[in-house]
């Protein structure tokens, strides 16, 4: 019996279940393969008692359109930074990777498929360097991985964000308001840019282009005549002004290595008031609504393609690689290449030119 362990790591993302289902379905077409899932990323294999579940066709039946992940996920801890509580109540991170690899071997697991974003694939690469047979599957709503044309979940997130812009446009117009929508996008402004173009927002503020509040004010005023008019602004959570830092807070959660973003929309509202904006302003934070719920068809299809390919890489023994979509092919790249450089919004990219072409303001 050959055994492959699947896990989902980092923030959840619409389409994770479709990947899991595709891996299991593809594996069931081969003789002598069993798929197990590690609960909550690597935590399942690291914990005592071990938390693994057998994933057979029955377990994954009908999950392709469900949001979230049936094997749960986490963006805390992990094999290289396992939090251990000290006597004084503080936590120290310890490296349990060697012990984990030994446990994986002891349990007769021949290969691991890690479905996750850049942080998760960095862990995959480090484990591969230690000799683990591992394959990565790219996942992120932020679309910030450069070694693939697309990550599943991104289109669903854009759809959700666009629907929010659509709704805010009508209320902004009814009240002659400046309406701010904060969307996700830690380092990459792809969700903001796409939702702003699709929803027809006038201003879009992204992490890649620090904004000048005076330029933003100018654009707002062009939209008003004697107090009448409205403006829709989409701002990515990682956006910052030309003088400033990103808006973040301490998470307080044990093992959470990321900076917790959020709140930039409200700070931006204050900035506008300080800059003399006298129009009525309202701010909406879309938050985790962008990550939950049913994946749209595009993401289900991509996720299914990724799942099948991931298992085929396992069958071929091509480890240390991440599944990738390079139109029109579902192919793979080395994990090393996959984590080399993030996919940020290039000011010269076609969509930026389109957005500027329709008069969208980026505050620069
Ligand atoms: O990486 C995807 C992402 O959606 C980021 O845009 C966001 O900053 C982060 O996840 C938030 O994740 P969580 O709230 O789960 O820590």
CSV table of C-alpha atoms and ligand atoms in Angstrom, one decimal:
chain,number,residue,atom,x,y,z
A,1,UNK,CA,0.0,0.0,0.0
A,2,UNK,CA,1.3,3.5,-1.0
A,3,UNK,CA,0.2,6.4,1.1
A,4,UNK,CA,0.0,10.1,0.3
A,5,UNK,CA,-0.7,12.7,3.0
A,6,UNK,CA,-2.6,15.9,2.0
A,7,UNK,CA,-2.8,19.1,4.0
A,8,UNK,CA,-4.1,22.6,3.6
A,9,UNK,CA,-2.0,25.4,5.1
A,10,UNK,CA,-2.3,29.2,5.5
A,11,UNK,CA,-5.5,31.2,5.1
A,12,UNK,CA,-8.4,29.2,3.7
A,13,UNK,CA,-9.5,29.9,0.1
A,14,UNK,CA,-12.5,28.9,-2.1
A,15,UNK,CA,-11.5,25.8,-4.0
A,16,UNK,CA,-9.4,23.9,-1.4
A,17,UNK,CA,-12.0,21.2,-1.1
A,18,UNK,CA,-12.1,20.8,-4.9
A,19,UNK,CA,-8.3,20.1,-4.9
A,20,UNK,CA,-8.6,17.6,-2.1
A,21,UNK,CA,-11.5,15.8,-4.0
A,22,UNK,CA,-9.5,15.7,-7.2
A,23,UNK,CA,-6.4,14.2,-5.5
A,24,UNK,CA,-8.6,11.5,-3.9
A,25,UNK,CA,-10.5,10.7,-7.1
A,26,UNK,CA,-7.3,10.5,-9.2
A,27,UNK,CA,-5.6,8.3,-6.6
A,28,UNK,CA,-8.6,6.0,-6.5
A,29,UNK,CA,-7.9,5.2,-10.2
A,30,UNK,CA,-4.6,3.7,-9.3
A,31,UNK,CA,-4.2,0.4,-7.5
A,32,UNK,CA,-2.9,0.4,-3.9
A,33,UNK,CA,-3.0,4.1,-3.0
A,34,UNK,CA,-4.5,5.5,0.1
A,35,UNK,CA,-4.9,9.3,0.7
A,36,UNK,CA,-4.8,10.6,4.3
A,37,UNK,CA,-5.4,14.2,5.4
A,38,UNK,CA,-3.4,15.9,8.2
A,39,UNK,CA,-5.9,18.0,10.2
A,40,UNK,CA,-5.0,21.7,10.5
A,41,UNK,CA,-2.0,21.7,8.1
A,42,UNK,CA,1.1,20.0,9.7
A,43,UNK,CA,-0.4,20.2,13.2
A,44,UNK,CA,-2.3,17.0,12.6
A,45,UNK,CA,0.9,15.0,12.1
A,46,UNK,CA,2.8,16.9,14.7
A,47,UNK,CA,0.2,16.4,17.5
A,48,UNK,CA,0.1,13.5,19.9
A,49,UNK,CA,-2.1,11.6,19.3
A,50,UNK,CA,-1.7,12.2,15.6
A,51,UNK,CA,-4.7,13.7,13.9
A,52,UNK,CA,-5.0,12.0,10.4
A,53,UNK,CA,-8.1,11.1,8.5
A,54,UNK,CA,-8.5,8.7,5.7
A,55,UNK,CA,-9.8,10.5,2.6
A,56,UNK,CA,-11.6,8.0,0.4
A,57,UNK,CA,-14.2,8.8,-2.4
A,58,UNK,CA,-17.0,8.7,0.1
A,59,UNK,CA,-15.2,11.3,2.3
A,60,UNK,CA,-14.8,13.7,-0.6
A,61,UNK,CA,-18.1,13.1,-2.3
A,62,UNK,CA,-19.8,16.4,-3.3
A,63,UNK,CA,-17.3,18.7,-1.6
A,64,UNK,CA,-16.1,20.5,-4.8
A,65,UNK,CA,-18.5,23.4,-4.3
A,66,UNK,CA,-18.0,23.8,-0.6
A,67,UNK,CA,-16.0,26.7,0.8
A,68,UNK,CA,-13.3,26.2,3.4
A,69,UNK,CA,-11.4,22.9,3.8
A,70,UNK,CA,-12.7,19.7,5.3
A,71,UNK,CA,-9.3,19.0,6.8
A,72,UNK,CA,-9.0,22.5,8.3
A,73,UNK,CA,-6.1,24.9,8.1
A,74,UNK,CA,-3.9,27.2,10.1
A,75,UNK,CA,-1.5,30.0,9.6
A,76,UNK,CA,0.2,29.6,12.9
A,77,UNK,CA,3.1,27.4,14.1
A,78,UNK,CA,4.2,24.7,11.8
A,79,UNK,CA,7.1,22.1,11.8
A,80,UNK,CA,9.9,24.8,11.9
A,81,UNK,CA,8.2,27.0,14.5
A,82,UNK,CA,6.2,24.9,16.9
A,83,UNK,CA,5.1,27.1,19.9
A,84,UNK,CA,6.0,25.6,23.3
A,85,UNK,CA,4.6,27.3,26.4
A,86,UNK,CA,7.3,28.2,28.9
A,87,UNK,CA,7.0,28.3,32.7
A,88,UNK,CA,6.6,32.1,32.7
A,89,UNK,CA,3.6,31.8,30.3
A,90,UNK,CA,5.5,33.0,27.2
A,91,UNK,CA,6.0,30.8,24.1
A,92,UNK,CA,9.2,29.7,22.4
A,93,UNK,CA,9.2,28.4,18.8
A,94,UNK,CA,11.1,25.1,18.3
A,95,UNK,CA,12.1,23.2,15.2
A,96,UNK,CA,10.3,19.9,15.0
A,97,UNK,CA,10.9,19.2,11.3
A,98,UNK,CA,13.3,16.3,11.7
A,99,UNK,CA,11.0,14.6,14.2
A,100,UNK,CA,8.0,15.2,11.9
A,101,UNK,CA,9.8,13.7,8.9
A,102,UNK,CA,10.7,10.6,10.9
A,103,UNK,CA,7.0,10.3,12.0
A,104,UNK,CA,5.9,10.6,8.4
A,105,UNK,CA,8.2,7.7,7.4
A,106,UNK,CA,7.2,5.6,10.4
A,107,UNK,CA,3.5,6.0,9.4
A,108,UNK,CA,4.3,4.6,5.9
A,109,UNK,CA,3.6,7.9,4.2
A,110,UNK,CA,5.4,8.0,0.8
A,111,UNK,CA,4.6,11.5,-0.3
A,112,UNK,CA,3.1,14.7,1.0
A,113,UNK,CA,0.9,17.2,-1.0
A,114,UNK,CA,1.0,20.7,0.6
A,115,UNK,CA,-1.8,23.0,-0.6
A,116,UNK,CA,-0.9,26.5,0.4
A,117,UNK,CA,0.4,30.0,-0.4
A,118,UNK,CA,3.9,31.4,-0.4
A,119,UNK,CA,4.5,30.8,3.4
A,120,UNK,CA,3.4,27.1,3.0
A,121,UNK,CA,5.5,26.5,0.0
A,122,UNK,CA,8.6,27.9,1.8
A,123,UNK,CA,7.9,25.2,4.4
A,124,UNK,CA,7.6,22.7,1.5
A,125,UNK,CA,10.9,23.7,0.1
A,126,UNK,CA,12.7,23.5,3.5
A,127,UNK,CA,11.2,20.0,4.1
A,128,UNK,CA,12.2,18.9,0.6
A,129,UNK,CA,15.7,20.0,1.3
A,130,UNK,CA,15.6,17.7,4.3
A,131,UNK,CA,14.7,14.8,2.1
A,132,UNK,CA,10.8,14.7,2.3
A,133,UNK,CA,8.9,13.7,-0.9
A,134,UNK,CA,6.7,16.7,-1.2
A,135,UNK,CA,4.6,18.5,-3.8
A,136,UNK,CA,3.1,22.0,-3.6
A,137,UNK,CA,-0.2,23.2,-4.8
A,138,UNK,CA,-0.5,27.0,-5.1
A,139,UNK,CA,-3.4,28.6,-3.2
A,140,UNK,CA,-4.1,32.2,-2.5
A,141,UNK,CA,-6.9,34.6,-2.9
A,142,UNK,CA,-4.2,37.4,-3.2
A,143,UNK,CA,-2.8,36.0,-6.5
A,144,UNK,CA,0.7,36.9,-5.3
A,145,UNK,CA,2.6,33.8,-6.6
A,146,UNK,CA,4.6,34.5,-9.8
A,147,UNK,CA,5.3,30.9,-10.8
A,148,UNK,CA,1.8,30.3,-12.0
A,149,UNK,CA,-0.6,32.2,-14.2
A,150,UNK,CA,-3.4,31.8,-11.7
A,151,UNK,CA,-4.2,30.6,-8.2
A,152,UNK,CA,-7.6,29.1,-7.4
A,153,UNK,CA,-9.8,31.3,-5.1
A,154,UNK,CA,-8.6,34.5,-6.6
A,155,UNK,CA,-11.5,34.8,-9.1
A,156,UNK,CA,-14.0,34.0,-6.4
A,157,UNK,CA,-12.6,36.7,-4.2
A,158,UNK,CA,-12.7,39.2,-7.1
A,159,UNK,CA,-16.4,38.3,-7.7
A,160,UNK,CA,-17.3,38.8,-4.1
A,161,UNK,CA,-15.4,42.1,-4.0
A,162,UNK,CA,-17.0,43.3,-7.2
A,163,UNK,CA,-20.5,42.5,-5.9
A,164,UNK,CA,-19.6,44.6,-2.9
A,165,UNK,CA,-18.5,47.5,-5.1
A,166,UNK,CA,-21.7,47.2,-7.1
A,167,UNK,CA,-23.8,47.5,-4.0
A,168,UNK,CA,-21.8,50.4,-2.6
A,169,UNK,CA,-22.1,52.3,-5.9
A,170,UNK,CA,-25.8,52.6,-5.6
A,171,UNK,CA,-25.8,53.7,-2.0
A,172,UNK,CA,-23.0,56.2,-2.7
A,173,UNK,CA,-24.9,57.7,-5.6
A,174,UNK,CA,-28.1,57.9,-3.5
A,175,UNK,CA,-26.4,59.8,-0.7
A,176,UNK,CA,-23.8,61.9,-2.6
A,177,UNK,CA,-21.1,60.1,-0.7
A,178,UNK,CA,-17.5,59.0,-0.7
A,179,UNK,CA,-17.7,55.3,-0.2
A,180,UNK,CA,-14.6,53.4,0.8
A,181,UNK,CA,-14.3,49.6,0.4
A,182,UNK,CA,-11.3,47.9,2.1
A,183,UNK,CA,-10.5,44.5,0.5
A,184,UNK,CA,-7.7,42.0,1.2
A,185,UNK,CA,-4.3,42.2,-0.4
A,186,UNK,CA,-1.4,42.1,1.9
A,187,UNK,CA,1.4,42.9,-0.6
A,188,UNK,CA,-0.4,42.6,-3.9
A,189,UNK,CA,-3.3,44.8,-5.0
A,190,UNK,CA,-4.7,42.4,-7.5
A,191,UNK,CA,-8.1,41.9,-5.8
A,192,UNK,CA,-8.5,45.7,-5.4
A,193,UNK,CA,-7.5,46.5,-8.9
A,194,UNK,CA,-9.8,43.8,-10.5
A,195,UNK,CA,-12.8,44.7,-8.3
A,196,UNK,CA,-12.2,48.4,-9.0
A,197,UNK,CA,-12.2,47.9,-12.7
A,198,UNK,CA,-15.1,45.4,-12.7
A,199,UNK,CA,-17.2,47.5,-10.3
A,200,UNK,CA,-16.4,50.9,-11.9
A,201,UNK,CA,-14.7,52.5,-8.9
A,202,UNK,CA,-13.0,55.9,-9.5
A,203,UNK,CA,-10.1,55.4,-7.1
A,204,UNK,CA,-8.0,52.3,-6.3
A,205,UNK,CA,-5.3,52.3,-3.7
A,206,UNK,CA,-2.9,49.4,-3.7
A,207,UNK,CA,0.3,48.4,-1.8
A,208,UNK,CA,2.5,48.7,-4.8
A,209,UNK,CA,1.7,52.4,-5.4
A,210,UNK,CA,1.9,54.6,-2.2
A,211,UNK,CA,-0.8,57.3,-2.6
A,212,UNK,CA,-0.6,61.0,-2.2
A,213,UNK,CA,-3.7,62.2,-0.3
A,214,UNK,CA,-3.7,65.5,-2.2
A,215,UNK,CA,-4.0,63.6,-5.6
A,216,UNK,CA,-6.8,61.6,-4.2
A,217,UNK,CA,-8.6,64.7,-3.0
A,218,UNK,CA,-8.3,66.3,-6.4
A,219,UNK,CA,-10.0,63.3,-8.0
A,220,UNK,CA,-12.8,63.3,-5.4
A,221,UNK,CA,-13.5,66.9,-6.0
A,222,UNK,CA,-13.7,66.4,-9.8
A,223,UNK,CA,-16.6,64.1,-9.1
A,224,UNK,CA,-18.7,66.6,-7.1
A,225,UNK,CA,-20.5,69.7,-8.3
A,226,UNK,CA,-22.1,71.9,-5.6
A,227,UNK,CA,-22.1,69.0,-3.1
A,228,UNK,CA,-23.7,66.6,-5.6
A,229,UNK,CA,-21.8,63.6,-6.8
A,230,UNK,CA,-20.3,60.4,-5.5
A,231,UNK,CA,-17.0,58.5,-5.5
A,232,UNK,CA,-16.3,54.8,-4.9
A,233,UNK,CA,-12.8,54.0,-3.6
A,234,UNK,CA,-11.4,50.5,-3.3
A,235,UNK,CA,-8.4,50.2,-1.0
A,236,UNK,CA,-6.3,47.1,-0.4
A,237,UNK,CA,-5.5,46.3,3.2
A,238,UNK,CA,-1.8,46.7,2.5
A,239,UNK,CA,-2.1,50.1,1.0
A,240,UNK,CA,-0.1,53.0,2.5
A,241,UNK,CA,0.3,56.7,1.8
A,242,UNK,CA,3.6,58.2,0.5
A,243,UNK,CA,4.6,59.1,4.1
A,244,UNK,CA,3.4,56.1,5.9
A,245,UNK,CA,3.5,52.5,7.1
A,246,UNK,CA,0.9,49.8,6.5
A,247,UNK,CA,-1.9,49.8,9.1
A,248,UNK,CA,-1.5,46.7,11.3
A,249,UNK,CA,-2.0,45.5,14.8
A,250,UNK,CA,-0.4,42.9,17.0
A,251,UNK,CA,-2.3,39.7,16.6
A,252,UNK,CA,-1.8,38.3,20.1
A,253,UNK,CA,-2.4,34.7,18.7
A,254,UNK,CA,0.3,32.2,19.6
A,255,UNK,CA,2.4,31.2,16.7
A,256,UNK,CA,1.0,33.8,14.3
A,257,UNK,CA,4.0,35.0,12.3
A,258,UNK,CA,2.2,37.3,9.9
A,259,UNK,CA,1.6,41.0,10.5
A,260,UNK,CA,-2.2,41.3,11.1
A,261,UNK,CA,-3.4,43.9,8.6
A,262,UNK,CA,-6.8,45.6,8.5
A,263,UNK,CA,-8.2,49.0,9.3
A,264,UNK,CA,-6.6,50.9,6.5
A,265,UNK,CA,-10.0,52.0,5.2
A,266,UNK,CA,-10.9,53.7,8.5
A,267,UNK,CA,-7.5,55.4,8.7
A,268,UNK,CA,-7.9,56.6,5.1
A,269,UNK,CA,-11.3,58.0,6.0
A,270,UNK,CA,-9.6,60.0,8.8
A,271,UNK,CA,-6.9,61.2,6.4
A,272,UNK,CA,-9.5,62.5,3.9
A,273,UNK,CA,-11.2,64.4,6.7
A,274,UNK,CA,-7.9,65.8,7.9
A,275,UNK,CA,-7.1,66.9,4.3
A,276,UNK,CA,-10.3,68.9,4.2
A,277,UNK,CA,-12.9,66.5,2.6
A,278,UNK,CA,-16.3,67.8,3.7
A,279,UNK,CA,-18.4,65.2,1.9
A,280,UNK,CA,-20.1,62.4,3.7
A,281,UNK,CA,-17.8,59.4,3.9
A,282,UNK,CA,-18.6,55.8,4.8
A,283,UNK,CA,-16.2,52.9,5.1
A,284,UNK,CA,-16.9,49.1,4.6
A,285,UNK,CA,-14.3,46.4,5.4
A,286,UNK,CA,-15.1,43.3,3.4
A,287,UNK,CA,-12.7,41.1,5.3
A,288,UNK,CA,-13.0,37.4,5.4
A,289,UNK,CA,-16.2,37.4,3.4
A,290,UNK,CA,-13.7,37.3,0.5
A,291,UNK,CA,-12.4,34.0,1.6
A,292,UNK,CA,-15.5,32.0,2.5
A,293,UNK,CA,-18.3,30.4,0.6
A,294,UNK,CA,-18.8,28.7,-2.7
A,295,UNK,CA,-16.0,28.8,-5.3
A,296,UNK,CA,-17.1,30.1,-8.7
A,297,UNK,CA,-16.9,27.6,-11.6
A,298,UNK,CA,-13.5,28.9,-12.8
A,299,UNK,CA,-11.8,28.2,-9.4
A,300,UNK,CA,-13.4,24.7,-9.1
A,301,UNK,CA,-12.1,23.8,-12.6
A,302,UNK,CA,-8.6,25.1,-11.8
A,303,UNK,CA,-8.6,23.5,-8.4
A,304,UNK,CA,-9.6,20.1,-9.9
A,305,UNK,CA,-6.8,20.4,-12.5
A,306,UNK,CA,-4.3,21.2,-9.8
A,307,UNK,CA,-5.4,18.2,-7.7
A,308,UNK,CA,-5.1,15.7,-10.5
A,309,UNK,CA,-1.7,17.1,-11.6
A,310,UNK,CA,-0.4,17.0,-8.0
A,311,UNK,CA,-1.2,13.3,-7.7
A,312,UNK,CA,0.3,12.6,-11.1
A,313,UNK,CA,3.6,14.3,-9.9
A,314,UNK,CA,3.5,12.0,-6.9
A,315,UNK,CA,3.1,9.0,-9.2
A,316,UNK,CA,5.9,10.2,-11.4
A,317,UNK,CA,8.1,10.7,-8.3
A,318,UNK,CA,8.7,14.4,-9.3
A,319,UNK,CA,9.1,15.8,-5.9
A,320,UNK,CA,10.2,19.3,-4.8
A,321,UNK,CA,7.9,20.8,-7.4
A,322,UNK,CA,4.8,22.9,-7.3
A,323,UNK,CA,1.9,22.5,-9.7
A,324,UNK,CA,1.5,25.5,-11.9
A,325,UNK,CA,-0.8,26.8,-14.7
A,326,UNK,CA,1.0,28.2,-17.7
A,327,UNK,CA,-1.6,28.8,-20.3
A,328,UNK,CA,-2.7,26.4,-21.8
A,329,UNK,CA,-0.8,23.9,-19.8
A,330,UNK,CA,-1.1,22.5,-16.3
A,331,UNK,CA,2.5,22.0,-15.6
A,332,UNK,CA,4.9,22.3,-12.6
A,333,UNK,CA,7.9,24.3,-11.4
A,334,UNK,CA,10.5,23.7,-8.7
A,335,UNK,CA,9.4,24.9,-5.3
A,336,UNK,CA,12.6,27.0,-5.2
A,337,UNK,CA,11.4,28.9,-8.3
A,338,UNK,CA,7.9,29.1,-6.9
A,339,UNK,CA,9.0,31.0,-3.8
A,340,UNK,CA,11.6,33.1,-5.5
A,341,UNK,CA,9.6,36.2,-6.3
A,342,UNK,CA,6.1,37.5,-5.4
A,343,UNK,CA,3.5,38.4,-8.1
A,344,UNK,CA,2.9,42.1,-7.4
A,345,UNK,CA,1.0,44.5,-9.5
A,346,UNK,CA,3.5,45.9,-12.0
A,347,UNK,CA,2.5,49.6,-12.9
A,348,UNK,CA,3.1,48.7,-16.6
A,349,UNK,CA,0.9,45.6,-16.6
A,350,UNK,CA,-2.0,45.6,-19.1
A,351,UNK,CA,-4.7,45.9,-16.5
A,352,UNK,CA,-3.1,48.9,-14.9
A,353,UNK,CA,-2.9,50.6,-18.4
A,354,UNK,CA,-6.6,49.7,-18.9
A,355,UNK,CA,-7.5,51.2,-15.5
A,356,UNK,CA,-5.6,54.4,-16.2
A,357,UNK,CA,-7.1,54.4,-19.7
A,358,UNK,CA,-10.6,54.7,-18.1
A,359,UNK,CA,-9.4,57.5,-15.8
A,360,UNK,CA,-8.9,55.5,-12.6
A,361,UNK,CA,-6.9,57.3,-10.0
A,362,UNK,CA,-4.2,55.5,-8.0
A,363,UNK,CA,-3.2,58.5,-5.9
A,364,UNK,CA,0.1,58.9,-7.7
B,1,LIG,O1,-3.0,35.7,2.4
B,1,LIG,C1,-4.3,35.9,2.1
B,1,LIG,C2,-4.9,36.8,3.1
B,1,LIG,O2,-6.3,36.8,2.7
B,1,LIG,C3,-4.3,38.2,3.2
B,1,LIG,O3,-4.8,39.1,2.2
B,1,LIG,C4,-4.7,38.6,4.6
B,1,LIG,O4,-3.9,39.6,5.1
B,1,LIG,C5,-4.6,37.4,5.3
B,1,LIG,O5,-4.9,36.3,4.4
B,1,LIG,C6,-5.4,37.3,6.6
B,1,LIG,O6,-5.4,36.1,7.1
B,1,LIG,P1,-6.0,35.7,8.5
B,1,LIG,O7,-7.0,36.7,9.0
B,1,LIG,O8,-6.5,34.3,8.4
B,1,LIG,O9,-4.8,35.7,9.4
